[in-house]
Coordinates of C-alpha atoms in Angstrom, one line a residue:
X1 CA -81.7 -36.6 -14.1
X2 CA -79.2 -36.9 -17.1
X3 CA -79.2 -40.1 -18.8
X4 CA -75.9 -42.1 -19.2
X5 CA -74.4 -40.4 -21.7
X6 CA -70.5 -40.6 -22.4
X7 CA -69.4 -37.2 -21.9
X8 CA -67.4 -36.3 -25.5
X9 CA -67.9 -33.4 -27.8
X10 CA -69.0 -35.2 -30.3
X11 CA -72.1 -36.4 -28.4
X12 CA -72.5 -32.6 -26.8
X13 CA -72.8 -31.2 -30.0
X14 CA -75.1 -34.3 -31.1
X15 CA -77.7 -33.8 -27.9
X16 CA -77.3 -29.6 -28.4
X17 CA -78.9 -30.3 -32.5
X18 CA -81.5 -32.6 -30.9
X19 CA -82.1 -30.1 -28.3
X20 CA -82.7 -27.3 -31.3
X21 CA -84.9 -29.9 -33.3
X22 CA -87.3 -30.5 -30.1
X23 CA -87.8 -26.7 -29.5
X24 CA -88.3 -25.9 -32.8
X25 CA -90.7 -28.5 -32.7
X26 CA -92.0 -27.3 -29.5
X27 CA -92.5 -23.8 -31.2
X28 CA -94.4 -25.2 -34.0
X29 CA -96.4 -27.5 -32.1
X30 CA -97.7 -24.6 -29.9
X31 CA -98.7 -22.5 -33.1
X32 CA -100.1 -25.1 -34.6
X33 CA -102.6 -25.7 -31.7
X34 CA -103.3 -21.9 -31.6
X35 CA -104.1 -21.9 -35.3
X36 CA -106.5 -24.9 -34.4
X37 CA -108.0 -23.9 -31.6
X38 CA -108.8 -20.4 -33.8
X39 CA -110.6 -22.4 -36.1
X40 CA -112.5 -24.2 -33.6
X41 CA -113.5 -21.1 -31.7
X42 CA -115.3 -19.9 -35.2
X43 CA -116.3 -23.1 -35.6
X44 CA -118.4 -23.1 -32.5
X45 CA -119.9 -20.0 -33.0
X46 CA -121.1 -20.9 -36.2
X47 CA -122.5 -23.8 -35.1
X48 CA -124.2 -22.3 -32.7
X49 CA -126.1 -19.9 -34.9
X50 CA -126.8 -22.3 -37.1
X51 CA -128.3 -24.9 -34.3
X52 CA -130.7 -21.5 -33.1
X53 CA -131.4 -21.2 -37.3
X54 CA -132.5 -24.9 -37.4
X55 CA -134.8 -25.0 -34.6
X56 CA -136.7 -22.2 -36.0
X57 CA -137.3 -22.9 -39.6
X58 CA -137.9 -26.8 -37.9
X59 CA -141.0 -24.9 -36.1
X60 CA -142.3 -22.9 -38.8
X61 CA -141.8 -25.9 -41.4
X62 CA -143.6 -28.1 -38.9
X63 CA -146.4 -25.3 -38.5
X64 CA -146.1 -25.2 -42.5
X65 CA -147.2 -28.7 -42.5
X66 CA -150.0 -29.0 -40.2
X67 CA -151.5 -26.4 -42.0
X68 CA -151.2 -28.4 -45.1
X69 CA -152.8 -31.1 -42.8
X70 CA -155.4 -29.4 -41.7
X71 CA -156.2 -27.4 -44.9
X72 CA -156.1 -30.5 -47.3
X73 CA -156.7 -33.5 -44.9
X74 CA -154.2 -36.2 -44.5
X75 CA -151.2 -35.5 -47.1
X76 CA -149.3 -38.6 -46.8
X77 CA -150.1 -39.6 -50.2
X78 CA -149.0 -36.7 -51.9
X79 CA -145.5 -36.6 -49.8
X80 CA -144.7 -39.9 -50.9
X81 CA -144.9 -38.8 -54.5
X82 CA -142.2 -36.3 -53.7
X83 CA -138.7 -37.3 -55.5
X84 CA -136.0 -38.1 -52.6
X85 CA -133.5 -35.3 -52.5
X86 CA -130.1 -35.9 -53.6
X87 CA -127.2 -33.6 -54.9
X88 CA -124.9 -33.8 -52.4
X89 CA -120.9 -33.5 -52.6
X90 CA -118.6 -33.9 -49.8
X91 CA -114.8 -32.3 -50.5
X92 CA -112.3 -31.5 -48.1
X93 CA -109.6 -28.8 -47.0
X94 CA -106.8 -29.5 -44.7
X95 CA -106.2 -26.8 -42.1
X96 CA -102.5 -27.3 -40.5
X97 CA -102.7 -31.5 -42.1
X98 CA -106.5 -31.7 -40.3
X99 CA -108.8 -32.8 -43.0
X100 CA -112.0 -30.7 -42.8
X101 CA -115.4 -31.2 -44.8
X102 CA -117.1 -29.0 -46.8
X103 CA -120.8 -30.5 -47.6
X104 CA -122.3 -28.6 -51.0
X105 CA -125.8 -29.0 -51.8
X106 CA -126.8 -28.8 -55.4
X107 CA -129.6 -26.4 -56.0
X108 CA -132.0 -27.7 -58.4
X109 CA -135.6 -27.2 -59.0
X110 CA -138.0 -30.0 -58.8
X111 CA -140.3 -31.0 -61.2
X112 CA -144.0 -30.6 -59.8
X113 CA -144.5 -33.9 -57.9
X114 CA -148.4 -33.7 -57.3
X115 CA -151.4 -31.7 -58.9
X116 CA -151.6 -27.9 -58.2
X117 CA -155.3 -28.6 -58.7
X118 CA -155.4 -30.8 -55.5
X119 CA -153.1 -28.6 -53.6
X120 CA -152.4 -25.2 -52.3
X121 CA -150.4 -22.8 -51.4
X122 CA -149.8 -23.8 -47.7
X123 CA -148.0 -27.8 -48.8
X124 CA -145.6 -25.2 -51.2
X125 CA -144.7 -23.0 -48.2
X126 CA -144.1 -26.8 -46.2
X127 CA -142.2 -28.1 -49.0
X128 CA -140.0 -25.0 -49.4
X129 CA -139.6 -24.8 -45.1
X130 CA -138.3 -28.2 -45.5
X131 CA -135.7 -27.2 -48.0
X132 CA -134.2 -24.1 -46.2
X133 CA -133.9 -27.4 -43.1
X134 CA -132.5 -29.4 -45.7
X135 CA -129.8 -26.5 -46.7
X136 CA -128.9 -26.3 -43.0
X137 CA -128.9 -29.1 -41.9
X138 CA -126.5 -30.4 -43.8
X139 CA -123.9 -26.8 -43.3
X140 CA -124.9 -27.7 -39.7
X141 CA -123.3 -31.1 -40.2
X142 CA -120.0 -29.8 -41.7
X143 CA -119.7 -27.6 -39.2
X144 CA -120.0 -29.9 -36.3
X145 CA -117.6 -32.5 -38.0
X146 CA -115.3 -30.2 -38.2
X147 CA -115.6 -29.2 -34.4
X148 CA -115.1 -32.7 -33.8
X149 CA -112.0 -33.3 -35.8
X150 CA -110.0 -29.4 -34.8
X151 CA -110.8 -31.2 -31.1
X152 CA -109.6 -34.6 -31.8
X153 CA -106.2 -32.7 -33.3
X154 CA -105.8 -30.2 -30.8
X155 CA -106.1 -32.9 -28.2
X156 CA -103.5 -35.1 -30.5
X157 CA -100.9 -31.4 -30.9
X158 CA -101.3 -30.5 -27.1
X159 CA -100.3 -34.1 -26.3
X160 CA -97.0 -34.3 -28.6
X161 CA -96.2 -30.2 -27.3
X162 CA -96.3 -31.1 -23.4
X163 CA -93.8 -34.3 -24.6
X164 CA -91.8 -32.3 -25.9
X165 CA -92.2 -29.9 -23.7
X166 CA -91.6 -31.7 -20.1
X167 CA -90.3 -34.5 -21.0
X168 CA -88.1 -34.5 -24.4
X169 CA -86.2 -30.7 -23.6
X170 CA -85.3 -31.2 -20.2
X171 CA -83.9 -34.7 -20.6
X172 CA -82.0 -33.3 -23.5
X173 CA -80.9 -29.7 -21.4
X174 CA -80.0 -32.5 -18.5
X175 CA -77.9 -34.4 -21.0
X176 CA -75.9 -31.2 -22.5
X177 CA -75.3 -29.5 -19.3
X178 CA -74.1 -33.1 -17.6
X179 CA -71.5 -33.6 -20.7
X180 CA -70.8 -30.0 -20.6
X181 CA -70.1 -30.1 -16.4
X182 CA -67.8 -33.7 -17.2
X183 CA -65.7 -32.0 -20.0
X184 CA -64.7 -28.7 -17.9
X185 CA -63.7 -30.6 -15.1
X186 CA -61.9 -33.1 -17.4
X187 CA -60.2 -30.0 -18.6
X188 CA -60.1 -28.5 -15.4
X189 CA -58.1 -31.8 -14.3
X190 CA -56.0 -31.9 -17.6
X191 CA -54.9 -28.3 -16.7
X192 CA -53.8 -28.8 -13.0
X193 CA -52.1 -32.1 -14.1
X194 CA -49.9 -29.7 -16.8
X195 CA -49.7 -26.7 -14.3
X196 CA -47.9 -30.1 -12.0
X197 CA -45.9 -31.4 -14.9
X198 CA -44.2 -28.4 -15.6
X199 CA -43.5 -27.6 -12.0
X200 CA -41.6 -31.2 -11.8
X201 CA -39.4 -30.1 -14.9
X202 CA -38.4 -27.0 -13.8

């Protein structure tokens, strides 16, 4: 139903911009959520490779290190002389105004962090297993950020297009074909009272 609106040109050319504006907006609402949703479907395919990526090198860096165990006894002592890893940046790239993360990982080589007398090669192959997960894990967690904010903002863009959409457009199509019905039949009624006017003169 058409809101109160006084039925004059002025406000039938006012509620046909607004109508324009809201399906535009409509229109770039809708490709903005395709774009997004695009995005997301790559995202999720990635992410899923990667997960099936993790859990492997996880199970042969885990194998890696009981091997270690078992070949040099309890290495506790010599992990805890390893240097914590740092080198990470965090930047960002909007996609259609959604800020997504890019996580970077600066390769570096270590220096030796125990003796290669009391070690061997099996702690190397750990230590290097745990770098690969290291390296994935954090494109993993990029990539699973991002899937969480192309949903929050596709959730956010289908929400504004199905205002617009059922709500904002029709009110604003009710409004301009209301003042457009009241104008033609005030001109309808402006014609008849002539058509009588001119009948009384002559």
């Amino acid at each position: 139903m058409a809101e109160q609106v006084v039925p004059t040109k002025g406000n039938l050319l006012t509620t046909k911009k607004y109508l324009g504006l809201s399906t535009l907006g409509f229109d770039l609402l809708d490709r903005k959520r395709n774009i997004l949703v695009r995005e997301l479907m790559q995202r999720i395919d990635e992410a899923r490779e990667l997960k099936g990526q993790v859990r492997e090198i996880f199970d042969e860096a885990y194998r890696a290190l009981q091997q270690a165990n078992i070949t040099l006894g309890v290495i506790e002592p010599l992990a805890e002389r390893l240097p914590v890893a740092g080198g990470i940046e965090i930047s960002y790239r909007s996609v259609m105004g959604v800020e997504l993360p890019g996580v970077t990982l600066r390769e570096h080589i270590p220096d030796p962090a125990y003796s290669l007398l009391d070690t061997n090669s099996r702690l190397d192959y750990a230590y290097c297993c745990f770098m690969q997960v290291r390296a994935l894990s954090g494109r993993l967690a990029e990539v699973e950020n991002s899937i969480y904010r192309l949903t929050s903002a596709i959730k956010k863009t289908q929400r504004r297009a199905n205002a617009l959409k059922n709500i904002i457009i029709p009110r604003f199509e009710d409004n301009v074909k209301f003042i457009t019905d009241s104008l033609e039949e005030k001109e309808r009624e402006e014609f008849s009272r002539l058509k009588v006017l001119k009948k009384n003169r002559g």
